[in-house]
Short mmCIF file of C-alpha atoms and ligand atoms in Angstrom, two decimals:
data_model
loop_
_atom_site.label_atom_id
_atom_site.label_comp_id
_atom_site.label_asym_id
_atom_site.label_seq_id
_atom_site.Cartn_x
_atom_site.Cartn_y
_atom_site.Cartn_z
CA MET A 1 -1.45 -28.49 16.73
CA ILE A 2 0.36 -26.75 19.55
CA TYR A 3 1.18 -23.11 19.93
CA ILE A 4 3.46 -21.32 22.29
CA ARG A 5 2.37 -17.97 23.55
CA TRP A 6 5.19 -15.44 23.72
CA SER A 7 5.13 -12.97 26.52
CA ILE A 8 6.62 -9.53 26.72
CA ASN A 9 10.01 -11.08 27.49
CA SER A 10 9.66 -13.58 24.66
CA THR A 11 9.68 -16.41 27.16
CA PRO A 12 7.41 -19.24 26.07
CA GLU A 13 4.82 -19.44 28.81
CA THR A 14 1.86 -21.57 27.96
CA LEU A 15 1.05 -24.32 25.53
CA LEU A 16 -2.29 -24.04 23.81
CA ASP A 17 -4.11 -26.41 21.54
CA GLU A 18 -5.24 -25.25 18.12
CA GLY A 19 -8.53 -23.44 18.32
CA GLN A 20 -8.14 -22.71 22.02
CA VAL A 21 -9.00 -19.15 22.92
CA PHE A 22 -5.91 -17.04 23.42
CA ASP A 23 -5.32 -14.78 26.30
CA ASP A 24 -6.37 -11.31 25.19
CA ASP A 25 -3.34 -9.35 26.20
CA ALA A 26 -0.51 -11.39 24.85
CA PHE A 27 0.82 -12.08 21.40
CA GLU A 28 0.89 -15.56 20.03
CA ARG A 29 3.51 -17.22 17.92
CA PRO A 30 3.60 -20.71 16.54
CA VAL A 31 6.43 -22.98 17.63
CA GLU A 32 9.12 -22.40 15.04
CA THR A 33 9.66 -26.06 14.25
CA LEU A 34 5.99 -26.41 13.47
CA VAL A 35 6.17 -23.44 11.15
CA GLN A 36 8.80 -25.22 9.15
CA THR A 37 6.76 -28.35 8.59
CA GLN A 38 4.27 -26.43 6.49
CA PHE A 39 6.34 -23.52 5.28
CA HIS A 40 8.76 -24.25 2.45
CA PRO A 41 11.16 -21.34 2.18
CA PRO A 42 13.53 -21.11 -0.76
CA ILE A 43 17.25 -21.71 -0.66
CA HIS A 44 19.45 -20.34 2.13
CA THR A 45 16.73 -20.28 4.76
CA PRO A 46 18.21 -20.64 8.19
CA THR A 47 16.47 -22.21 11.13
CA HIS A 48 15.88 -19.19 13.26
CA THR A 49 14.13 -17.55 16.08
CA PRO A 50 12.18 -14.36 15.35
CA THR A 51 14.19 -11.29 16.19
CA HIS A 52 11.27 -9.07 17.12
CA THR A 53 9.99 -9.42 20.63
CA PRO A 54 6.58 -7.81 20.59
CA THR A 55 5.57 -5.41 23.24
CA GLN A 56 2.46 -6.31 25.18
CA ILE A 57 -0.78 -4.71 23.95
CA PRO A 58 -0.97 -1.50 25.93
CA VAL A 59 -4.01 -1.05 28.08
CA VAL A 60 -3.17 2.55 28.83
CA TYR A 61 -0.90 4.68 26.73
CA ASP A 62 0.17 8.23 26.82
CA THR A 63 -2.68 9.96 25.04
CA ILE A 64 -1.12 13.39 25.21
CA LYS A 65 2.14 12.21 23.72
CA TRP A 66 0.40 10.66 20.73
CA LYS A 67 -1.89 13.64 20.30
CA GLU A 68 1.19 15.88 20.15
CA ARG A 69 2.87 13.58 17.68
CA GLN A 70 -0.24 13.48 15.54
CA ASN A 71 -0.30 17.26 15.61
CA ALA A 72 3.34 17.34 14.47
CA VAL A 73 2.27 15.35 11.41
CA ARG A 74 -0.54 17.82 10.75
CA GLU A 75 1.99 20.67 10.95
CA ALA A 76 4.23 18.79 8.50
CA PHE A 77 1.30 18.50 6.11
CA LYS A 78 0.61 22.23 6.44
CA HIS A 79 4.25 22.98 5.68
CA ALA A 80 4.18 20.75 2.59
CA TRP A 81 0.84 22.08 1.42
CA GLY A 82 1.78 25.71 2.10
CA GLY A 83 4.82 25.48 -0.18
CA TYR A 84 2.74 23.93 -2.95
CA VAL A 85 -0.01 26.53 -2.67
CA ARG A 86 2.49 29.36 -2.83
CA ASP A 87 4.70 28.02 -5.65
CA ALA A 88 2.68 25.60 -7.74
CA TRP A 89 -1.04 25.95 -7.10
CA GLY A 90 -3.08 23.93 -9.63
CA CYS A 91 -0.05 22.09 -11.04
CA ASP A 92 0.20 18.32 -11.02
CA GLU A 93 3.62 18.14 -9.39
CA TYR A 94 5.70 20.30 -7.09
CA HIS A 95 9.41 21.11 -7.22
CA PRO A 96 10.01 22.89 -3.90
CA ILE A 97 13.63 23.95 -4.32
CA SER A 98 13.07 25.65 -7.66
CA HIS A 99 9.72 26.94 -6.35
CA ARG A 100 7.74 25.75 -9.35
CA GLY A 101 5.16 23.26 -10.50
CA SER A 102 4.86 21.09 -13.58
CA ASN A 103 2.06 19.27 -15.38
CA LEU A 104 1.78 15.75 -16.71
CA THR A 105 -0.31 16.97 -19.60
CA GLY A 106 -1.73 20.31 -20.79
CA ILE A 107 -3.16 22.32 -17.93
CA GLY A 108 -2.81 19.42 -15.52
CA ILE A 109 -5.33 16.94 -14.11
CA GLY A 110 -5.28 17.82 -10.44
CA PHE A 111 -2.69 15.25 -9.38
CA THR A 112 -1.57 17.03 -6.21
CA ILE A 113 -4.82 18.73 -5.26
CA VAL A 114 -7.14 15.78 -5.83
CA ASP A 115 -4.67 13.33 -4.29
CA SER A 116 -4.74 15.49 -1.12
CA LEU A 117 -8.48 16.08 -0.71
CA ASP A 118 -9.21 13.25 1.68
CA THR A 119 -6.08 13.93 3.75
CA LEU A 120 -7.33 17.52 4.19
CA LEU A 121 -10.66 16.14 5.38
CA ILE A 122 -9.10 13.56 7.68
CA MET A 123 -6.79 16.18 9.22
CA ASP A 124 -9.72 18.57 9.52
CA LEU A 125 -7.98 21.33 7.59
CA LYS A 126 -11.20 23.13 6.68
CA GLU A 127 -9.90 26.26 4.95
CA GLU A 128 -7.38 24.33 2.91
CA PHE A 129 -10.06 21.83 1.90
CA GLN A 130 -12.42 24.61 0.80
CA HIS A 131 -9.63 26.16 -1.28
CA ALA A 132 -8.98 22.80 -2.93
CA ARG A 133 -12.68 22.12 -3.49
CA ASP A 134 -13.09 25.52 -5.17
CA TRP A 135 -10.24 24.63 -7.51
CA VAL A 136 -11.89 21.32 -8.40
CA ALA A 137 -15.19 23.12 -9.07
CA ARG A 138 -13.69 25.91 -11.19
CA SER A 139 -10.53 24.59 -12.81
CA LEU A 140 -10.41 20.81 -12.97
CA ASP A 141 -11.06 19.92 -16.60
CA PHE A 142 -10.37 16.50 -18.09
CA GLU A 143 -11.18 17.57 -21.65
CA GLN A 144 -7.51 17.59 -22.69
CA ASN A 145 -5.90 16.22 -25.79
CA GLY A 146 -3.06 14.52 -23.93
CA ASN A 147 -2.02 11.07 -22.81
CA VAL A 148 -1.97 10.11 -19.15
CA ASN A 149 -1.01 6.90 -17.39
CA VAL A 150 -4.19 4.92 -16.73
CA PHE A 151 -3.07 3.43 -13.41
CA GLU A 152 -1.65 6.60 -11.88
CA THR A 153 -4.67 8.63 -12.95
CA THR A 154 -7.04 6.01 -11.57
CA ILE A 155 -5.40 5.51 -8.18
CA ARG A 156 -4.61 9.18 -7.53
CA VAL A 157 -7.33 11.19 -9.27
CA LEU A 158 -10.30 8.83 -9.61
CA GLY A 159 -9.54 7.29 -6.20
CA GLY A 160 -9.02 10.74 -4.67
CA LEU A 161 -12.34 12.04 -6.04
CA LEU A 162 -14.29 9.01 -4.87
CA SER A 163 -12.82 9.11 -1.39
CA ALA A 164 -13.46 12.86 -1.13
CA TYR A 165 -17.05 12.29 -2.30
CA HIS A 166 -17.64 9.86 0.53
CA LEU A 167 -15.71 11.64 3.30
CA ALA A 168 -17.23 15.03 2.45
CA GLY A 169 -20.70 13.59 3.03
CA ASN A 170 -21.58 12.57 -0.54
CA ASP A 171 -20.54 15.85 -2.13
CA THR A 172 -21.79 15.40 -5.71
CA LEU A 173 -19.17 17.75 -7.15
CA PHE A 174 -16.60 15.01 -6.64
CA LEU A 175 -18.84 12.26 -7.98
CA SER A 176 -19.64 14.16 -11.17
CA LYS A 177 -15.91 14.72 -11.77
CA ALA A 178 -15.26 11.04 -11.06
CA ILE A 179 -17.89 9.98 -13.62
CA ASP A 180 -16.40 12.29 -16.23
CA LEU A 181 -12.92 10.90 -15.59
CA GLY A 182 -14.10 7.29 -15.35
CA ASP A 183 -15.79 7.55 -18.76
CA ARG A 184 -12.56 8.80 -20.30
CA LEU A 185 -10.46 6.10 -18.65
CA LEU A 186 -12.78 3.40 -20.01
CA GLY A 187 -11.18 4.08 -23.41
CA ALA A 188 -8.05 2.32 -22.15
CA PHE A 189 -9.86 -1.04 -22.09
CA SER A 190 -10.44 -1.08 -25.88
CA SER A 191 -7.69 -3.65 -26.60
CA SER A 192 -8.60 -6.98 -28.20
CA SER A 193 -7.98 -8.79 -24.89
CA GLY A 194 -9.65 -6.32 -22.57
CA ILE A 195 -6.33 -5.77 -20.76
CA PRO A 196 -6.08 -1.97 -20.49
CA TYR A 197 -3.43 -0.10 -22.41
CA ALA A 198 -0.84 1.71 -20.28
CA SER A 199 -2.06 5.19 -21.24
CA VAL A 200 -5.18 6.91 -22.45
CA ASN A 201 -5.86 10.07 -24.39
CA LEU A 202 -8.35 11.90 -22.21
CA ALA A 203 -10.13 13.90 -24.93
CA LEU A 204 -10.21 11.10 -27.50
CA LYS A 205 -10.95 8.43 -24.86
CA GLN A 206 -8.47 6.25 -26.68
CA GLY A 207 -6.07 3.68 -25.23
CA ILE A 208 -2.35 4.12 -26.00
CA PRO A 209 0.11 1.20 -25.65
CA ALA A 210 3.28 1.69 -23.60
CA HIS A 211 6.42 2.79 -25.43
CA PHE A 212 8.44 -0.12 -24.06
CA VAL A 213 8.39 -3.94 -23.86
CA GLY A 214 6.51 -4.09 -27.18
CA GLY A 215 3.59 -2.05 -25.87
CA ALA A 216 3.04 -4.28 -22.84
CA SER A 217 1.07 -3.06 -19.85
CA SER A 218 2.41 -3.57 -16.33
CA THR A 219 0.58 -6.34 -14.52
CA SER A 220 0.16 -4.30 -11.36
CA GLU A 221 -1.18 -1.37 -13.35
CA ALA A 222 -3.81 -3.41 -15.21
CA THR A 223 -4.95 -5.07 -12.00
CA THR A 224 -5.01 -2.03 -9.73
CA LEU A 225 -8.03 -0.22 -11.12
CA GLN A 226 -10.71 -2.51 -9.76
CA LEU A 227 -11.48 -0.94 -6.37
CA GLU A 228 -12.01 2.45 -7.97
CA PHE A 229 -14.08 1.26 -10.94
CA LYS A 230 -16.21 -1.03 -8.80
CA TYR A 231 -16.98 1.70 -6.28
CA LEU A 232 -17.85 4.07 -9.13
CA SER A 233 -20.15 1.41 -10.53
CA HIS A 234 -21.74 0.91 -7.13
CA LEU A 235 -22.41 4.65 -6.77
CA THR A 236 -23.78 5.17 -10.26
CA SER A 237 -25.40 1.77 -10.95
CA ASN A 238 -23.53 1.82 -14.26
CA GLU A 239 -22.24 -1.72 -14.59
CA GLU A 240 -19.91 -0.82 -17.45
CA TYR A 241 -17.15 0.27 -15.04
CA TRP A 242 -17.47 -2.94 -13.06
CA LYS A 243 -17.52 -5.16 -16.13
CA LYS A 244 -14.41 -3.69 -17.75
CA ALA A 245 -12.35 -3.81 -14.59
CA GLU A 246 -13.45 -7.27 -13.59
CA GLU A 247 -12.90 -8.74 -17.06
CA VAL A 248 -9.17 -8.13 -16.49
CA MET A 249 -9.19 -10.31 -13.39
CA PHE A 250 -11.13 -13.04 -15.16
CA LYS A 251 -8.50 -13.07 -17.93
CA ILE A 252 -5.61 -13.16 -15.47
CA ASP A 253 -7.15 -16.04 -13.56
CA SER A 254 -7.19 -18.13 -16.74
CA LEU A 255 -3.45 -17.64 -17.35
CA GLU A 256 -0.79 -20.03 -16.13
CA LYS A 257 1.01 -18.81 -13.01
CA LEU A 258 3.84 -19.94 -10.81
CA ASP A 259 2.11 -20.94 -7.58
CA GLY A 260 -0.16 -17.94 -7.93
CA LEU A 261 2.71 -15.59 -8.78
CA VAL A 262 2.49 -13.51 -11.95
CA PRO A 263 5.07 -12.02 -14.35
CA ILE A 264 5.13 -8.24 -14.37
CA TYR A 265 4.02 -7.55 -17.96
CA LEU A 266 0.85 -8.29 -19.92
CA ASP A 267 0.38 -8.00 -23.66
CA PRO A 268 -2.89 -6.11 -24.25
CA HIS A 269 -3.27 -7.66 -27.71
CA THR A 270 -2.91 -11.33 -26.81
CA GLY A 271 -3.83 -11.04 -23.14
CA ASN A 272 -0.81 -13.17 -22.21
CA PHE A 273 1.99 -12.52 -19.77
CA VAL A 274 5.26 -11.23 -21.18
CA GLY A 275 8.61 -12.38 -19.74
CA LYS A 276 9.30 -14.26 -16.52
CA THR A 277 10.24 -11.59 -14.00
CA ILE A 278 8.30 -11.99 -10.77
CA THR A 279 8.42 -9.41 -8.01
CA LEU A 280 6.24 -7.89 -5.34
CA GLY A 281 8.06 -4.64 -6.09
CA ALA A 282 7.71 -2.37 -9.11
CA ARG A 283 5.06 -3.50 -11.64
CA GLY A 284 3.98 -6.48 -9.53
CA ASP A 285 3.11 -5.09 -6.08
CA SER A 286 -0.49 -3.97 -6.05
CA TYR A 287 -1.76 -6.98 -8.05
CA TYR A 288 -1.43 -8.89 -4.75
CA GLU A 289 -2.79 -5.98 -2.70
CA TYR A 290 -5.97 -5.68 -4.79
CA LEU A 291 -6.70 -9.42 -4.73
CA LEU A 292 -7.24 -9.19 -1.00
CA LYS A 293 -8.88 -5.78 -1.07
CA GLN A 294 -11.39 -6.73 -3.77
CA TYR A 295 -12.52 -9.50 -1.47
CA LEU A 296 -12.84 -7.05 1.42
CA GLN A 297 -14.44 -4.22 -0.57
CA THR A 298 -17.59 -6.14 -1.50
CA SER A 299 -18.23 -7.41 2.03
CA ARG A 300 -16.46 -10.71 1.38
CA THR A 301 -19.02 -11.74 -1.23
CA GLU A 302 -16.50 -12.50 -3.99
CA ASN A 303 -14.68 -15.58 -2.76
CA ILE A 304 -12.72 -15.94 -5.95
CA TYR A 305 -10.46 -13.09 -4.88
CA LEU A 306 -9.68 -14.67 -1.54
CA ARG A 307 -8.75 -17.87 -3.35
CA MET A 308 -6.52 -16.03 -5.79
CA TYR A 309 -4.94 -14.14 -2.91
CA ASP A 310 -4.32 -17.26 -0.83
CA GLN A 311 -2.77 -19.06 -3.78
CA SER A 312 -0.45 -16.17 -4.52
CA MET A 313 0.60 -15.90 -0.87
CA ASP A 314 1.47 -19.60 -0.89
CA GLY A 315 3.74 -18.80 -3.84
CA VAL A 316 5.28 -15.86 -1.99
CA LYS A 317 6.00 -18.05 1.02
CA SER A 318 7.39 -20.99 -0.89
CA ARG A 319 9.41 -19.10 -3.51
CA LEU A 320 10.16 -15.55 -2.43
CA VAL A 321 10.46 -15.33 1.36
CA ASN A 322 14.01 -15.60 2.62
CA TYR A 323 16.16 -14.55 5.60
CA SER A 324 19.27 -12.41 5.75
CA SER A 325 22.48 -12.99 7.61
CA PRO A 326 23.41 -12.48 10.38
CA SER A 327 20.20 -10.98 11.85
CA LYS A 328 17.77 -13.31 10.08
CA LEU A 329 15.65 -10.49 8.76
CA LEU A 330 12.72 -11.81 6.75
CA TYR A 331 12.51 -10.31 3.27
CA ILE A 332 10.71 -10.99 -0.01
CA GLY A 333 13.08 -11.45 -2.94
CA GLU A 334 12.43 -11.67 -6.68
CA LEU A 335 12.60 -14.24 -9.45
CA LEU A 336 14.52 -13.19 -12.54
CA ASN A 337 14.10 -15.89 -15.17
CA ASP A 338 13.55 -18.47 -12.43
CA GLU A 339 16.67 -17.35 -10.51
CA PHE A 340 16.11 -16.08 -6.98
CA SER A 341 17.47 -12.56 -6.39
CA PRO A 342 17.82 -11.18 -2.81
CA LYS A 343 16.62 -7.76 -3.96
CA MET A 344 13.70 -6.01 -2.31
CA ASP A 345 12.20 -2.69 -3.41
CA HIS A 346 10.87 -0.42 -0.70
CA LEU A 347 7.58 -0.83 -2.56
CA VAL A 348 7.38 -4.40 -1.18
CA CYS A 349 7.04 -3.03 2.35
CA PHE A 350 3.26 -2.70 1.99
CA MET A 351 3.18 -6.49 2.29
CA GLY A 352 3.84 -6.51 6.06
CA GLY A 353 0.48 -4.90 6.73
CA ASN A 354 -1.15 -6.75 3.85
CA PHE A 355 -0.20 -10.13 5.32
CA ALA A 356 -1.79 -9.14 8.64
CA LEU A 357 -4.87 -7.73 6.94
CA GLY A 358 -5.27 -11.04 5.13
CA VAL A 359 -5.37 -12.75 8.53
CA THR A 360 -7.85 -10.58 10.40
CA LEU A 361 -9.75 -9.12 7.41
CA GLY A 362 -9.87 -5.73 9.12
CA LYS A 363 -10.73 -6.90 12.64
CA THR A 364 -8.16 -6.70 15.40
CA VAL A 365 -6.21 -9.82 16.39
CA ARG A 366 -7.96 -9.59 19.73
CA GLU A 367 -11.38 -9.63 18.05
CA VAL A 368 -10.52 -12.62 15.86
CA LYS A 369 -9.31 -14.70 18.83
CA HIS A 370 -9.08 -18.06 17.05
CA LEU A 371 -6.15 -18.11 14.68
CA ASN A 372 -5.33 -21.29 12.81
CA PHE A 373 -1.85 -22.37 11.84
CA LYS A 374 -1.81 -20.60 8.50
CA GLN A 375 -3.13 -17.37 10.01
CA LEU A 376 -0.46 -17.43 12.72
CA GLU A 377 2.20 -18.01 10.12
CA ASP A 378 0.94 -15.12 7.95
CA LEU A 379 0.77 -12.85 10.97
CA ARG A 380 4.32 -13.75 11.91
CA ILE A 381 5.51 -13.04 8.36
CA GLY A 382 3.67 -9.71 8.41
CA LYS A 383 5.31 -8.73 11.68
CA GLU A 384 8.77 -9.83 10.63
CA LEU A 385 8.59 -8.14 7.24
CA THR A 386 7.42 -4.90 8.86
CA LYS A 387 10.39 -5.08 11.22
CA THR A 388 12.76 -5.69 8.30
CA CYS A 389 11.36 -2.63 6.54
CA THR A 390 12.05 -0.49 9.60
CA GLU A 391 15.62 -1.84 9.62
CA MET A 392 15.94 -0.52 6.06
CA TYR A 393 15.48 2.90 7.69
CA PHE A 394 17.31 2.51 10.96
CA ARG A 395 20.54 1.16 9.46
CA THR A 396 21.28 4.14 7.19
CA ALA A 397 23.06 7.37 8.08
CA THR A 398 19.89 9.43 7.63
CA GLY A 399 17.51 6.96 9.27
CA LEU A 400 15.61 6.78 5.96
CA ALA A 401 15.22 3.79 3.65
CA PRO A 402 16.67 3.50 0.16
CA GLU A 403 14.52 2.76 -2.87
CA ILE A 404 16.00 -0.74 -3.18
CA ALA A 405 17.94 -2.98 -0.79
CA TYR A 406 19.85 -6.24 -1.25
CA PHE A 407 19.92 -8.78 1.54
CA THR A 408 22.91 -10.92 2.32
CA SER A 409 22.72 -14.69 2.26
CA LEU A 410 24.04 -17.09 4.88
CA SER A 411 27.58 -17.17 3.61
CA GLY A 412 27.77 -13.45 2.88
CA PRO A 413 29.47 -10.63 4.75
CA GLU A 414 28.27 -9.49 8.18
CA LYS A 415 25.78 -6.82 7.15
CA ASP A 416 22.21 -7.94 6.50
CA ILE A 417 21.41 -5.14 4.07
CA SER A 418 23.49 -3.67 1.30
CA ILE A 419 22.57 -0.64 -0.77
CA LYS A 420 23.87 0.16 -4.22
CA LYS A 421 24.68 3.79 -4.92
CA PHE A 422 22.19 3.82 -7.77
CA ASP A 423 19.40 2.63 -5.47
CA SER A 424 20.14 4.86 -2.50
CA HIS A 425 17.56 7.58 -3.17
CA ASN A 426 14.37 8.13 -1.17
CA LEU A 427 11.17 9.39 -2.80
CA LEU A 428 9.18 9.97 0.43
CA ARG A 429 7.43 6.64 -0.16
CA PRO A 430 4.68 5.40 2.17
CA GLU A 431 4.86 1.59 2.21
CA THR A 432 6.62 1.09 5.53
CA VAL A 433 4.50 3.58 7.44
CA GLU A 434 1.44 2.03 5.75
CA SER A 435 2.39 -1.34 7.25
CA LEU A 436 3.16 0.25 10.63
CA PHE A 437 -0.30 1.81 10.62
CA ILE A 438 -2.04 -1.46 9.74
CA MET A 439 0.04 -3.48 12.23
CA TRP A 440 -0.71 -0.98 14.98
CA ARG A 441 -4.43 -1.04 14.27
CA LEU A 442 -4.61 -4.83 14.09
CA THR A 443 -2.26 -5.82 16.92
CA GLY A 444 -2.27 -2.85 19.30
CA ASP A 445 1.50 -3.23 19.72
CA VAL A 446 2.76 0.27 20.56
CA GLN A 447 6.15 -0.62 19.10
CA TYR A 448 4.74 0.11 15.65
CA ARG A 449 3.86 3.63 16.72
CA GLU A 450 7.30 4.18 18.24
CA TRP A 451 9.02 3.00 15.08
CA GLY A 452 6.73 5.27 13.10
CA TRP A 453 7.69 8.26 15.21
CA LYS A 454 11.40 7.56 14.72
CA ILE A 455 10.89 7.42 10.96
CA PHE A 456 8.79 10.57 10.98
CA GLU A 457 11.58 12.42 12.82
CA ALA A 458 14.08 11.27 10.19
CA PHE A 459 11.83 12.63 7.44
CA GLU A 460 11.58 15.90 9.36
CA ASN A 461 15.36 16.11 9.78
CA HIS A 462 16.34 15.39 6.21
CA THR A 463 13.48 16.00 3.80
CA LYS A 464 11.87 19.16 5.16
CA TYR A 465 12.78 22.13 3.01
CA GLU A 466 12.73 25.27 5.11
CA GLY A 467 11.67 27.31 2.10
CA GLY A 468 8.45 25.26 1.91
CA GLY A 469 7.59 21.68 1.03
CA TYR A 470 9.53 18.43 1.44
CA THR A 471 11.99 16.95 -1.02
CA SER A 472 13.02 13.52 -2.21
CA LEU A 473 16.64 12.64 -1.41
CA GLU A 474 19.59 11.59 -3.58
CA ASP A 475 21.34 9.26 -1.15
CA VAL A 476 20.11 8.14 2.25
CA THR A 477 23.47 6.62 3.11
CA SER A 478 25.34 9.91 3.32
CA ILE A 479 25.03 13.14 5.27
CA PRO A 480 24.05 15.49 3.79
CA PRO A 481 21.92 13.21 1.61
CA GLY A 482 21.47 15.63 -1.30
CA ARG A 483 18.09 16.91 -2.43
CA LYS A 484 16.13 15.96 -5.56
CA ASP A 485 13.75 18.93 -5.93
CA LYS A 486 10.56 16.89 -6.10
CA MET A 487 7.74 16.38 -3.63
CA GLU A 488 5.81 13.33 -4.82
CA THR A 489 2.04 13.62 -4.45
CA PHE A 490 1.96 10.43 -2.37
CA TRP A 491 3.79 12.28 0.40
CA LEU A 492 0.52 14.20 0.95
CA ALA A 493 -1.87 11.45 -0.08
CA GLU A 494 -0.25 8.51 1.64
CA THR A 495 2.84 8.94 3.80
CA LEU A 496 1.58 11.82 5.94
CA LYS A 497 -1.95 10.39 6.07
CA TYR A 498 -0.69 7.05 7.35
CA PHE A 499 1.53 8.79 9.95
CA TYR A 500 -1.46 10.85 11.07
CA LEU A 501 -3.72 7.82 11.41
CA LEU A 502 -0.95 5.80 13.11
CA PHE A 503 -0.73 8.37 15.90
CA GLY A 504 -4.48 9.01 16.10
CA PRO A 505 -7.52 7.25 17.55
CA ASN A 506 -8.42 3.83 16.15
CA ASP A 507 -11.97 4.71 15.22
CA GLN A 508 -10.95 7.15 12.49
CA ILE A 509 -11.32 5.20 9.22
CA PRO A 510 -11.70 1.75 10.84
CA LEU A 511 -10.18 -1.10 8.85
CA ASP A 512 -13.29 -3.25 9.00
CA LYS A 513 -15.36 -0.55 7.33
CA TYR A 514 -12.93 0.82 4.73
CA VAL A 515 -10.43 -0.43 2.21
CA PHE A 516 -7.59 1.92 1.36
CA ASN A 517 -6.89 1.99 -2.34
CA THR A 518 -3.23 1.65 -3.23
CA GLU A 519 -2.81 5.45 -3.02
CA ALA A 520 -4.23 5.45 0.54
CA HIS A 521 -7.65 6.77 -0.45
CA PRO A 522 -10.16 5.15 1.91
CA LEU A 523 -13.22 3.74 0.13
CA PRO A 524 -16.15 2.38 2.13
CA ILE A 525 -16.80 -1.35 2.13
CA PHE A 526 -20.20 -1.98 0.56
CA MET A 527 -22.64 -4.76 -0.26
CA PRO A 528 -22.85 -5.06 -4.04
CA THR A 529 -26.32 -4.83 -5.53
CA ARG A 530 -27.75 -7.77 -7.39
CA LYS A 531 -27.29 -5.91 -10.68
CA VAL A 532 -23.54 -5.46 -10.39
CA ARG A 533 -23.11 -8.74 -8.58
CA GLY A 534 -24.43 -10.34 -11.75
CA GLN A 535 -21.20 -9.18 -13.37
CA GLY A 536 -19.23 -11.37 -10.97
CA TRP A 537 -17.65 -14.64 -11.91
CA ASN A 538 -16.33 -17.85 -10.54
CA ARG A 539 -14.02 -20.55 -11.74
CA GLN A 540 -15.68 -23.20 -13.90
C1 DMJ B 601 1.95 5.09 -4.96
O1 DMJ B 601 1.56 5.74 -6.10
C2 DMJ B 601 1.14 3.86 -4.70
O2 DMJ B 601 1.27 3.47 -3.38
C3 DMJ B 601 1.52 2.73 -5.61
O3 DMJ B 601 0.83 1.56 -5.31
C4 DMJ B 601 2.99 2.45 -5.49
N1 DMJ B 601 3.78 3.62 -5.67
C5 DMJ B 601 3.43 4.84 -5.00
C6 DMJ B 601 4.03 5.03 -3.64
O4 DMJ B 601 5.26 4.53 -3.44
#
């Protein structure tokens, strides 16, 4: 196999044989024609040349500039947090314009505060952290006769507590709260199939089916609990958490898939998929994320997850990856009853970084050195998708991305991206900055930081509410964009954390020592004990 190394000017310079050690300070790309021999894109795929010319890995960069930018993110967090503390302290959610909070159930379950704990630690906001910790100690009470969404509560609250436990130096307050919550969430797995119900009653510890699609659970929701439950099991030596979470994956593996791709609903009674919609957006996304991350979390001891991940990525590449016209932006579409749709949710934008993480497994590209054909292809897809996601920002009037974009096909009009009015809102979502952060850490290409800064400035310009907090937007395609009066908790937990880490030093939360759960809560990679490892499984 032959590779061409692309230099800073994107001029092919040197031919290398497969397995040959690459030059450290250049990026490598496979020859495009070779890519196409193995890569089977769906309909309308043009022969193309990548549009992104990577910048050379910087040896020296402007430390002061990035320090200042990182500090601007910290100030943004303080502004967001300050509004919440003043108007909505203790409430699950914050509505900055009406200066009030609201709860998901009863007295609330710490959605905003717990989701923010590790960001406070990472940003070294000591007083704010102490205030939040005091609230957890005195007021966080899960004994509430109310139903909460199992997935959201797991990724935000259980994940937030576990991450805070670790980052605060094994502070047992957070672990005891996590155990209490974990025991209540276990009630969701009481279905006949072991697939968790969508909701759980916290006091009764009872699973509650969803109120739609005949009580089906979302596939991504049922399969995005494993990192949290496994880490809880590891900390407590209680294998029950591990068993329940892993049983779901075992069931899913036995079901028929489309080249590793899964429909977005699961029936908790039969354990079968419901419908044929396949997407890496809403209700599908983090299934694919957690396949890879489960493999990473347990020190690469569970090969089954790497196999499942690889198979699903083959399906993504053969059935969902496509290119827009005229700029040939790579995007990941959807299948609606077997029909390809050129629709991509902003949620899909986590996949840029995920593709690259699947290649290097947390090391830098430089450290890995030998990249085979498939790895080079995945890295290229990761880079191109990340670029496309930034274009979803840069091509709107506000410089911010819509919730959903449609990509034009070869024969379509000139624009690559079209946005429907109904999809033009922005919820302060993190996925693009998450990918920028991962791409920066893995490749060292400063372009990812520069793009991140441009996006951060757009958030500052349009979502900052002078009265305190940040708000979601009605329509990113118009100025003014209109405000939605909601600051999602993932703005504090994810978006600002990823910006902060993107502009900061690389040794803070290194990617070969931590996996970020899907709500950006870093959990340490560990070696599973023999006891819990006994709960593992393999294909017959
Ligand atoms: C977050 O709760 C998580 O990142 C989840 O995986 C997807 N949706 C939001 C952020 O957009």
